[in-house]
Coordinates of C-alpha atoms and ligand atoms in Angstrom, one line a residue:
M108 CA 0.0 0.0 0.0
K109 CA 2.9 2.3 0.9
K110 CA 4.6 1.5 -2.3
K111 CA 1.5 2.4 -4.2
K112 CA 1.2 5.8 -2.5
V113 CA 4.9 6.7 -3.3
I114 CA 4.4 5.7 -7.0
F115 CA 1.2 7.7 -7.1
F116 CA 3.0 10.8 -5.8
F117 CA 5.7 10.5 -8.5
L118 CA 3.1 9.8 -11.1
I119 CA 1.3 13.1 -10.3
L120 CA 4.6 15.0 -10.4
G121 CA 5.4 13.3 -13.7
I122 CA 1.9 14.2 -15.2
I123 CA 2.3 17.9 -14.1
S124 CA 5.9 18.2 -15.5
S125 CA 5.0 16.4 -18.7
T126 CA 1.9 18.6 -19.2
I127 CA 4.1 21.7 -18.8
L128 CA 6.7 20.4 -21.2
I129 CA 4.2 19.4 -23.9
L130 CA 2.5 22.8 -23.6
S131 CA 5.8 24.6 -23.9
W132 CA 6.0 23.2 -27.5
F133 CA 2.9 25.1 -28.4
I134 CA 3.0 28.1 -26.2
P135 CA 6.4 29.8 -26.4
S136 CA 5.7 32.0 -23.4
I137 CA 6.2 28.9 -21.1
E138 CA 9.8 28.8 -20.3
T139 CA 11.6 25.4 -20.1
E140 CA 15.1 26.6 -20.8
G141 CA 17.0 24.0 -18.8
F142 CA 15.4 21.2 -20.8
R143 CA 16.7 19.9 -24.1
F144 CA 14.5 18.0 -26.4
G145 CA 15.9 14.7 -25.3
D146 CA 15.3 15.6 -21.6
K147 CA 11.7 16.4 -22.3
L148 CA 11.2 13.1 -24.1
L149 CA 12.8 11.3 -21.1
V150 CA 10.4 12.9 -18.6
I151 CA 7.4 12.0 -20.7
A152 CA 8.6 8.4 -21.1
I153 CA 9.2 8.0 -17.4
T154 CA 5.7 9.4 -16.7
I155 CA 4.1 6.9 -19.1
S156 CA 6.1 4.0 -17.6
L157 CA 4.9 5.1 -14.1
L158 CA 1.3 5.3 -15.3
I159 CA 1.5 1.7 -16.7
Y160 CA 3.2 0.4 -13.6
Y161 CA 0.7 2.1 -11.3
Y162 CA -2.2 0.5 -13.2
S163 CA -0.6 -2.9 -13.1
I164 CA -0.4 -2.9 -9.3
K165 CA -3.8 -1.3 -8.9
E166 CA -6.1 -3.6 -6.8
K167 CA -8.7 -5.7 -8.6
P168 CA -12.2 -4.6 -7.8
Q169 CA -13.8 -6.4 -4.8
L170 CA -16.1 -8.9 -6.4
M171 CA -15.6 -11.8 -3.9
P172 CA -16.2 -12.0 -0.2
S173 CA -13.6 -10.1 1.7
I174 CA -12.4 -13.3 3.4
L175 CA -11.8 -14.9 0.0
S176 CA -10.0 -11.9 -1.5
S177 CA -7.8 -11.7 1.6
E178 CA -6.9 -15.3 1.1
K179 CA -6.3 -14.7 -2.6
D180 CA -2.6 -13.9 -2.4
T181 CA -1.8 -16.1 0.4
S182 CA -0.2 -19.5 -0.3
K183 CA -2.4 -22.5 -0.7
E184 CA -1.0 -24.1 2.4
K185 CA -2.5 -21.2 4.5
D186 CA -6.1 -22.2 3.4
K187 CA -5.6 -25.7 4.8
P188 CA -6.7 -25.7 8.4
N189 CA -4.7 -27.8 10.8
V190 CA -7.8 -28.7 12.7
S191 CA -8.7 -32.4 12.8
F192 CA -11.4 -34.6 14.3
K193 CA -9.3 -34.8 17.5
D194 CA -10.1 -31.1 18.1
V195 CA -13.8 -31.7 17.8
A196 CA -15.0 -33.2 21.1
G197 CA -18.2 -35.3 21.5
L198 CA -20.3 -35.3 18.3
E199 CA -19.1 -38.9 17.7
E200 CA -22.1 -39.8 15.5
I201 CA -21.6 -36.8 13.3
K202 CA -17.9 -37.5 12.9
E203 CA -18.9 -41.1 11.9
E204 CA -21.4 -39.7 9.4
L205 CA -18.8 -37.5 7.8
Q206 CA -16.3 -40.4 7.4
E207 CA -17.9 -41.3 4.1
T208 CA -17.4 -37.8 2.7
I209 CA -13.8 -37.9 3.9
D210 CA -13.2 -41.2 2.2
F211 CA -14.7 -39.8 -1.0
I212 CA -12.3 -36.9 -0.9
N213 CA -9.3 -39.0 0.0
N214 CA -10.1 -41.8 -2.4
S215 CA -12.2 -40.1 -5.0
Y216 CA -10.9 -42.3 -7.9
K217 CA -12.6 -45.3 -6.2
Y218 CA -16.0 -43.7 -6.3
K219 CA -15.6 -42.2 -9.7
K220 CA -14.5 -45.5 -11.2
M221 CA -17.8 -47.0 -9.9
G222 CA -19.8 -44.1 -11.3
A223 CA -20.9 -43.2 -7.8
K224 CA -22.1 -39.7 -7.0
I225 CA -21.3 -38.6 -3.6
P226 CA -23.5 -36.0 -1.9
K227 CA -21.8 -32.7 -2.7
G228 CA -23.8 -30.6 -0.3
I229 CA -23.9 -31.1 3.4
L230 CA -26.0 -28.8 5.6
F231 CA -25.2 -28.4 9.3
H232 CA -28.1 -27.0 11.2
G233 CA -28.6 -26.3 14.9
P234 CA -28.2 -23.6 17.6
P235 CA -25.2 -21.2 17.5
G236 CA -21.8 -22.2 18.9
T237 CA -22.3 -25.9 18.6
G238 CA -19.2 -26.6 16.5
K239 CA -20.5 -26.4 12.9
T240 CA -17.6 -24.3 11.6
L241 CA -15.2 -26.4 13.6
L242 CA -16.5 -29.6 12.0
A243 CA -16.3 -28.2 8.5
K244 CA -12.7 -27.1 9.2
A245 CA -11.9 -30.6 10.6
V246 CA -13.3 -32.2 7.4
A247 CA -10.8 -30.0 5.4
G248 CA -8.0 -30.8 7.9
E249 CA -8.7 -34.6 7.7
T250 CA -8.6 -34.5 3.9
N251 CA -5.8 -31.9 3.5
S252 CA -8.3 -29.9 1.4
T253 CA -8.4 -26.2 0.8
F254 CA -10.9 -24.5 3.1
L255 CA -12.9 -21.7 1.6
Y256 CA -15.0 -19.8 4.2
A257 CA -17.7 -17.5 3.2
S258 CA -20.6 -16.1 5.2
G259 CA -24.0 -15.8 3.6
S260 CA -24.3 -12.2 4.5
E261 CA -21.2 -11.4 2.5
F262 CA -23.1 -12.2 -0.7
V263 CA -26.0 -9.9 0.2
E264 CA -25.5 -6.7 -1.8
K265 CA -27.6 -3.8 -2.8
Y266 CA -26.5 -4.1 -6.4
V267 CA -28.1 -6.7 -8.6
G268 CA -25.7 -9.2 -9.9
V269 CA -22.9 -8.6 -7.4
G270 CA -23.9 -11.5 -5.1
A271 CA -24.3 -13.9 -8.0
K272 CA -20.8 -12.9 -9.3
R273 CA -19.4 -13.5 -5.8
V274 CA -20.9 -17.0 -5.8
R275 CA -19.3 -17.7 -9.2
T276 CA -15.9 -16.5 -8.1
L277 CA -16.1 -18.6 -4.9
F278 CA -16.8 -21.8 -6.9
E279 CA -14.2 -21.0 -9.5
K280 CA -11.6 -20.7 -6.8
A281 CA -12.8 -23.9 -5.2
K282 CA -12.5 -25.8 -8.5
K283 CA -9.0 -24.3 -9.1
E284 CA -7.8 -25.4 -5.7
A285 CA -9.6 -28.8 -5.5
P286 CA -9.8 -30.8 -3.4
S287 CA -11.6 -28.2 -1.5
I288 CA -14.3 -27.5 1.0
I289 CA -16.5 -24.5 0.5
F290 CA -18.1 -23.5 3.8
I291 CA -21.0 -21.1 3.7
D292 CA -21.9 -20.0 7.2
E293 CA -25.3 -18.4 7.8
I294 CA -26.5 -19.7 4.5
D295 CA -30.0 -18.5 5.4
A296 CA -28.9 -15.0 4.5
I297 CA -29.1 -16.0 0.8
G298 CA -31.1 -19.2 0.9
T299 CA -34.4 -18.2 2.4
K300 CA -37.6 -19.2 0.6
R301 CA -38.2 -17.2 -2.5
N302 CA -41.6 -15.5 -2.8
S303 CA -43.2 -12.7 -4.6
E304 CA -42.1 -10.2 -2.0
S305 CA -38.4 -11.3 -2.0
N306 CA -35.8 -9.1 -3.5
N307 CA -34.4 -9.6 -6.9
E308 CA -30.7 -9.5 -5.9
K309 CA -31.2 -12.2 -3.3
D310 CA -33.0 -14.4 -5.7
Q311 CA -30.3 -14.0 -8.3
T312 CA -27.7 -14.9 -5.7
L313 CA -29.6 -18.0 -4.7
N314 CA -30.2 -19.0 -8.3
Q315 CA -26.5 -18.7 -9.0
L316 CA -25.8 -20.9 -6.0
L317 CA -28.2 -23.5 -7.2
V318 CA -26.7 -23.4 -10.7
E319 CA -23.2 -23.8 -9.2
L320 CA -24.3 -26.7 -7.1
D321 CA -25.8 -28.5 -10.1
G322 CA -22.9 -27.7 -12.4
F323 CA -19.9 -29.2 -10.7
N324 CA -18.5 -32.4 -9.3
T325 CA -18.2 -34.5 -12.3
N326 CA -14.4 -34.3 -12.1
E327 CA -13.7 -31.8 -9.3
T328 CA -13.5 -32.9 -5.7
V329 CA -15.4 -30.0 -4.2
I330 CA -17.7 -30.4 -1.2
V331 CA -20.0 -27.6 -0.2
I332 CA -20.9 -27.4 3.5
G333 CA -23.6 -24.9 4.5
A334 CA -24.5 -23.9 8.1
T335 CA -27.6 -22.4 9.5
N336 CA -29.5 -21.9 12.7
R337 CA -32.8 -21.7 10.8
I338 CA -33.2 -24.7 8.4
D339 CA -37.0 -24.0 8.4
L340 CA -36.4 -20.8 6.5
L341 CA -34.4 -22.3 3.6
D342 CA -35.8 -22.6 0.1
E343 CA -36.8 -26.1 -0.8
A344 CA -34.8 -26.0 -4.0
L345 CA -31.7 -25.7 -1.9
L346 CA -32.5 -28.8 0.1
R347 CA -33.4 -31.0 -2.9
P348 CA -31.4 -34.2 -3.7
G349 CA -28.3 -33.3 -5.5
R350 CA -27.9 -30.1 -3.6
F351 CA -27.8 -29.8 0.2
D352 CA -29.3 -33.2 0.6
R353 CA -27.5 -34.3 3.7
H354 CA -28.8 -32.6 6.7
I355 CA -26.9 -33.0 9.9
Y356 CA -28.3 -31.6 13.1
V357 CA -25.6 -30.3 15.5
G358 CA -27.2 -29.7 18.8
N359 CA -26.0 -28.6 22.2
P360 CA -23.8 -31.2 23.8
N361 CA -25.1 -33.7 26.4
V362 CA -23.3 -34.2 29.6
R363 CA -20.7 -36.7 28.2
A364 CA -20.0 -34.4 25.2
R365 CA -19.7 -31.4 27.6
E366 CA -17.1 -33.3 29.6
K367 CA -15.1 -34.0 26.5
I368 CA -15.3 -30.4 25.2
L369 CA -14.2 -29.1 28.6
E370 CA -11.3 -31.6 28.5
V371 CA -10.2 -30.4 25.0
H372 CA -10.3 -26.8 26.2
T373 CA -8.5 -27.3 29.5
N374 CA -5.8 -29.8 28.5
N375 CA -3.3 -26.9 28.0
K376 CA -4.2 -25.3 31.3
P377 CA -2.8 -26.0 34.8
L378 CA -5.8 -27.4 36.7
D379 CA -6.1 -28.0 40.4
K380 CA -5.9 -31.8 41.0
S381 CA -9.2 -31.8 42.9
L382 CA -11.1 -30.2 40.0
N383 CA -13.5 -32.6 38.6
I384 CA -14.4 -32.0 35.0
K385 CA -17.4 -34.4 35.3
D386 CA -18.9 -32.1 37.9
L387 CA -18.3 -29.0 35.7
A388 CA -20.1 -30.8 32.9
K389 CA -23.1 -31.5 35.1
K390 CA -23.2 -27.8 36.1
T391 CA -23.3 -26.6 32.6
T392 CA -26.5 -28.2 31.2
G393 CA -27.8 -26.5 28.1
L394 CA -24.6 -24.7 27.2
S395 CA -23.0 -24.8 23.8
G396 CA -19.5 -25.9 22.9
A397 CA -18.6 -22.2 22.3
Q398 CA -19.9 -21.2 25.7
L399 CA -17.9 -24.1 27.3
A400 CA -14.7 -23.0 25.5
N401 CA -15.4 -19.5 26.7
I402 CA -15.8 -20.7 30.3
A403 CA -12.5 -22.5 30.2
N404 CA -10.8 -19.4 28.9
E405 CA -12.5 -17.1 31.4
A406 CA -11.5 -19.4 34.2
A407 CA -7.8 -19.1 33.1
I408 CA -8.1 -15.3 32.9
I409 CA -9.7 -15.0 36.3
A410 CA -6.9 -17.2 37.8
V411 CA -4.3 -14.9 36.3
R412 CA -6.1 -11.9 37.6
N413 CA -6.1 -13.4 41.1
N414 CA -2.4 -14.2 40.8
K415 CA -3.0 -17.9 41.0
T416 CA -0.8 -20.6 39.4
I417 CA -3.5 -23.2 39.1
I418 CA -7.2 -23.0 38.1
T419 CA -9.6 -24.2 40.8
V420 CA -13.3 -24.9 40.9
K421 CA -13.7 -21.4 42.3
E422 CA -12.4 -19.8 39.1
F423 CA -14.6 -22.1 37.0
D424 CA -17.7 -21.1 39.0
A425 CA -16.9 -17.5 38.6
A426 CA -16.3 -18.1 34.9
I427 CA -19.7 -19.8 34.5
E428 CA -21.4 -16.9 36.1
R429 CA -19.4 -14.4 34.0
V430 CA -20.4 -16.2 30.8
L431 CA -24.0 -16.7 31.7
A432 CA -24.9 -13.5 33.5
G433 CA -22.3 -11.0 32.2
L434 CA -19.7 -8.9 33.9
E435 CA -20.1 -8.1 37.6
L436 CA -20.4 -4.4 38.2
K437 CA -17.9 -3.3 40.8
N438 CA -19.4 -0.2 42.2
P439 CA -23.0 -0.3 41.1
N440 CA -25.1 2.7 41.9
V441 CA -28.3 0.9 42.9
M442 CA -30.7 2.7 45.2
M443 CA -31.9 0.9 48.3
K444 CA -35.5 1.0 46.9
E445 CA -34.3 -0.7 43.7
K446 CA -32.3 -3.2 45.7
N447 CA -35.5 -4.1 47.6
I448 CA -37.5 -4.6 44.4
V449 CA -34.8 -6.7 42.8
A450 CA -34.5 -8.9 45.9
F451 CA -38.3 -9.6 45.8
H452 CA -38.2 -10.1 42.0
E453 CA -35.4 -12.7 42.2
A454 CA -36.9 -14.3 45.3
G455 CA -40.2 -14.6 43.3
H456 CA -38.4 -16.5 40.5
A457 CA -36.6 -18.8 42.9
L458 CA -39.6 -19.5 45.0
V459 CA -42.0 -20.4 42.1
S460 CA -39.3 -22.4 40.2
K461 CA -38.6 -24.3 43.4
V462 CA -42.3 -25.0 44.1
L463 CA -43.0 -26.1 40.6
D464 CA -39.7 -28.0 40.4
V465 CA -38.5 -26.1 37.3
D466 CA -34.8 -26.5 36.8
L467 CA -32.1 -26.8 39.5
I468 CA -31.4 -23.5 41.2
Q469 CA -27.7 -23.0 41.9
K470 CA -27.6 -19.4 43.1
I471 CA -29.7 -16.3 43.5
S472 CA -27.9 -13.0 43.4
I473 CA -28.7 -9.3 43.5
V474 CA -25.2 -8.2 42.6
P475 CA -25.7 -6.4 39.2
R476 CA -24.1 -8.2 36.3
G477 CA -24.2 -7.1 32.7
Q478 CA -27.5 -5.4 32.2
A479 CA -29.3 -7.4 34.9
L480 CA -29.7 -6.0 38.5
G481 CA -30.1 -9.6 39.8
Y482 CA -30.4 -13.1 38.5
V483 CA -31.2 -16.7 39.4
L484 CA -28.6 -19.1 38.1
K485 CA -30.2 -22.4 37.3
F486 CA -29.8 -25.4 35.0
P487 CA -32.2 -28.1 34.0
D488 CA -31.3 -31.0 36.3
E489 CA -31.2 -33.5 33.5
E490 CA -31.0 -33.7 29.7
R491 CA -34.5 -33.4 28.3
Y492 CA -35.6 -34.0 24.8
L493 CA -39.3 -33.9 25.4
L494 CA -41.2 -31.4 27.5
T495 CA -44.8 -31.8 28.5
E496 CA -47.4 -29.1 28.1
R497 CA -47.5 -28.8 31.9
E498 CA -43.7 -28.4 32.1
L499 CA -43.7 -25.6 29.5
F500 CA -46.5 -23.9 31.4
Y501 CA -44.5 -24.2 34.6
R502 CA -41.5 -22.6 32.8
I503 CA -43.6 -19.6 31.8
T504 CA -45.0 -19.4 35.4
G505 CA -41.4 -19.4 36.8
L506 CA -40.4 -16.6 34.3
L507 CA -43.4 -14.4 35.2
A508 CA -42.9 -15.0 38.9
G509 CA -40.4 -12.1 39.2
R510 CA -43.1 -9.6 38.1
A511 CA -45.7 -11.3 40.2
A512 CA -43.6 -10.9 43.3
E513 CA -43.1 -7.2 42.6
E514 CA -46.9 -6.7 42.2
Y515 CA -47.6 -8.8 45.3
K516 CA -45.2 -6.9 47.5
F517 CA -45.2 -3.4 46.2
K518 CA -48.5 -3.2 44.3
E519 CA -46.5 -1.8 41.5
I520 CA -44.7 -3.3 38.6
T521 CA -41.3 -2.2 37.0
T522 CA -39.4 -2.5 33.8
G523 CA -37.2 -5.3 35.3
A524 CA -39.3 -8.1 33.8
K525 CA -38.6 -7.1 30.2
D526 CA -36.3 -10.1 29.5
D527 CA -38.6 -12.5 31.4
L528 CA -41.6 -11.3 29.4
N529 CA -39.8 -11.9 26.1
K530 CA -38.8 -15.5 27.1
A531 CA -42.2 -16.3 28.5
T532 CA -44.0 -15.0 25.4
E533 CA -41.6 -17.0 23.1
I534 CA -42.4 -20.2 24.9
A535 CA -46.2 -19.5 24.8
R536 CA -45.9 -18.6 21.1
E537 CA -44.1 -21.9 20.4
M538 CA -46.9 -23.7 22.3
V539 CA -49.5 -22.2 20.1
C540 CA -47.8 -22.1 16.7
S541 CA -45.5 -25.1 16.8
Y542 CA -46.7 -27.6 19.3
G543 CA -50.5 -27.4 18.8
M544 CA -51.1 -26.7 22.5
S545 CA -53.9 -24.2 22.3
S546 CA -57.6 -24.0 21.4
L547 CA -56.5 -23.2 17.8
G548 CA -56.1 -26.9 17.5
T549 CA -53.6 -29.7 17.2
L550 CA -51.7 -28.3 14.3
A551 CA -48.5 -26.4 13.5
L552 CA -49.2 -23.0 12.0
D553 CA -47.1 -21.8 9.1
E554 CA -45.6 -18.4 8.6
V555 CA -48.3 -17.2 6.2
Y556 CA -51.1 -18.2 8.6
I557 CA -49.3 -16.6 11.5
R558 CA -48.9 -13.3 9.5
Y559 CA -52.5 -13.0 8.6
N560 CA -54.1 -14.3 11.8
Y561 CA -51.8 -12.8 14.4
D562 CA -54.7 -11.4 16.4
S563 CA -56.2 -14.8 17.2
I564 CA -52.7 -16.2 17.9
R565 CA -52.0 -13.3 20.2
Q566 CA -55.2 -14.1 22.1
E567 CA -54.1 -17.7 22.6
I568 CA -50.6 -16.6 23.8
K569 CA -52.2 -14.1 26.2
K570 CA -54.5 -16.8 27.6
I571 CA -51.5 -18.9 28.5
T572 CA -49.3 -16.1 29.9
D573 CA -52.3 -14.6 31.9
K574 CA -53.0 -18.0 33.4
A575 CA -49.3 -18.6 34.3
Y576 CA -49.1 -15.1 35.8
S577 CA -52.1 -15.7 38.1
E578 CA -50.7 -19.1 39.0
A579 CA -47.4 -17.4 40.0
L580 CA -49.3 -14.8 42.1
S581 CA -51.2 -17.5 43.9
I582 CA -48.1 -19.6 44.6
I583 CA -46.4 -16.4 46.0
D584 CA -49.5 -15.6 48.1
E585 CA -49.5 -19.1 49.6
N586 CA -45.8 -19.0 50.3
S587 CA -45.4 -15.3 51.2
E588 CA -43.4 -16.2 54.3
I589 CA -40.7 -17.9 52.1
L590 CA -40.8 -15.0 49.7
Q591 CA -40.3 -12.5 52.5
K592 CA -37.5 -14.5 54.1
L593 CA -35.6 -15.1 50.8
A594 CA -35.8 -11.4 49.9
Q595 CA -34.7 -10.3 53.3
T596 CA -31.7 -12.6 53.3
L597 CA -30.8 -11.5 49.7
I598 CA -30.9 -7.8 50.9
E599 CA -28.5 -8.7 53.7
K600 CA -26.2 -11.1 51.9
E601 CA -26.7 -10.2 48.2
I602 CA -26.1 -13.9 47.2
L603 CA -27.8 -17.1 48.2
D604 CA -26.6 -20.5 47.1
K605 CA -28.5 -23.7 46.6
E606 CA -28.1 -25.0 50.1
E607 CA -29.1 -21.7 51.8
L608 CA -32.2 -21.6 49.5
D609 CA -33.1 -25.2 50.6
V610 CA -32.8 -24.3 54.3
I611 CA -35.2 -21.4 54.1
Y612 CA -37.5 -23.2 51.7
N613 CA -37.7 -26.4 53.9
K614 CA -38.2 -24.4 57.0
Y615 CA -41.2 -22.4 55.8
Q616 CA -42.6 -24.7 53.2
K617 CA -46.4 -25.5 53.2
P618 CA -48.0 -28.3 51.3
F619 CA -49.7 -27.1 48.2
N620 CA -51.2 -28.7 45.1
Y621 CA -50.3 -27.0 41.8
A622 CA -51.3 -29.7 39.4
T623 CA -53.2 -27.3 37.1
T624 CA -52.5 -26.3 33.5
Ligands
ATP910 P1 -22.5 -20.4 14.7 O1 -23.7 -21.1 14.3 O2 -22.7 -19.3 15.6 O3 -21.7 -19.9 13.5 P2 -20.9 -22.7 15.1 O4 -21.9 -23.8 15.3 O5 -20.3 -22.6 13.7 O6 -21.5 -21.4 15.5 P3 -18.2 -22.9 16.0 O7 -17.8 -21.6 15.4 O8 -17.8 -24.1 15.2 O9 -19.8 -22.9 16.2 O10 -17.7 -23.0 17.5 C1 -17.2 -22.0 18.2 C2 -16.1 -22.5 19.1 O11 -16.7 -23.3 20.1 C3 -15.1 -23.3 18.4 O12 -14.0 -22.6 17.9 C4 -14.6 -24.2 19.6 O13 -13.6 -23.5 20.3 C5 -15.8 -24.3 20.5 N1 -16.5 -25.6 20.2 C6 -17.8 -25.8 19.8 N2 -18.1 -27.1 19.7 C7 -17.0 -27.8 20.1 C8 -16.7 -29.2 20.1 N3 -17.6 -30.1 19.9 N4 -15.4 -29.5 20.5 C9 -14.5 -28.6 20.8 N5 -14.7 -27.3 20.7 C10 -16.0 -26.8 20.4

């Protein structure tokens, strides 16, 4: 870049001097006495050479994703990730499933000789941070293939045709550098269902992607891996056989996978001998691989900050809280009145969750963290794949219990329940639209129906949340002594752990029957 600027500077000087020298041939009043004819020709020749040189080093226009163009000049070796399946913990079934693809790349002649067509498109779908990118890189690493990364959003452009051109460039590069893996992250950015309202540029980009998927792989060993969090939004044409026809769900890890992921991310760290990774895995139900990696890293950072030479369970607990609830505010400026409200709000959540047996509460805190003034740290106590209607309803009741406690105690509600309301509404919405758990019937509602009948859907959602809210209020009313005690202790100590909660709960507990939905 610096070289280009220097040349540009001399080029401008050259253009100005040459212009003056040329003009001096026609306008005698311009004096160029010191220059002989030969000197003038030399200056003009140098300027022309500079001009040609400047244009030869000028950057090519950006028509491919930035990540690709930045890789353009780097050596081929650099595109080959040194990640292997050893770095991907858990996910054993998925690794097994991918073995066939790996074998195809490593021994492609075997398949070609047999006239076998191997799936060229694999789609990873599932929640964020579960290792989709890592898996794709590992496939490239295991096969020593070139890894070409592109994010769907990089293809989305205002100008018609640019996205399509980028797709073409990406595939051209992949073919040139075969064997190669094209990884398109967030493929939903270009691959959502086409309809009359969709925009022309996006459709062109998607069409180009479909064309490219159809058009290669007779001789080239190129595999395309897409990743998305929303497979339901993808256009059917993209999922058709011959395109992304292998769908692999990459979900949040179970307890054994979490243990393995934590092992991978702690094996280069000095751990206290008494630290039990199995216990950590049990404490982190529902977390993704990325969150676990983050926890291991945070624990190391906290240990350094505390001048420790080994990482103990204390640092891991602090890291879990840091990752889940955000940064602890050191000198929060919370008024006493607010502290009271937050204490009752969190006590409400803890009490109702405990009564309804929703998740395992590990800690209640009113020390502000991130944007929250208080929080209840809880995990599901076991891996669950199926939830009953009643359990979903209880979850909503637990979420609304913070606001219910505020209303019960202060006869006034605050803005503190914003996040709870979002989560509760989302669960209720899923109950109505996806699980057929409302009076609208035992059916899943599609996007078009939802858009045009949102009023009736909203009424159903409201019925559920209203019922859950009054349930939360009545549980709080029945157990007001526990609420009072929990809130009081929170105001004094700011933090209550699982054991302290159990002591208070067991001491003031009353028998109550909540078997309603
Ligand atoms: P997104 O959908 O948000 O793009 P992703 O599913 O592609 O996320 P990755 O980027 O692959 O997730 O994972 C992020 C990080 O989490 C990885 O770099 C790795 O450190 C860690 N990680 C996730 N899953 C695993 C795993 N199974 N084994 C080891 N590390 C993992």
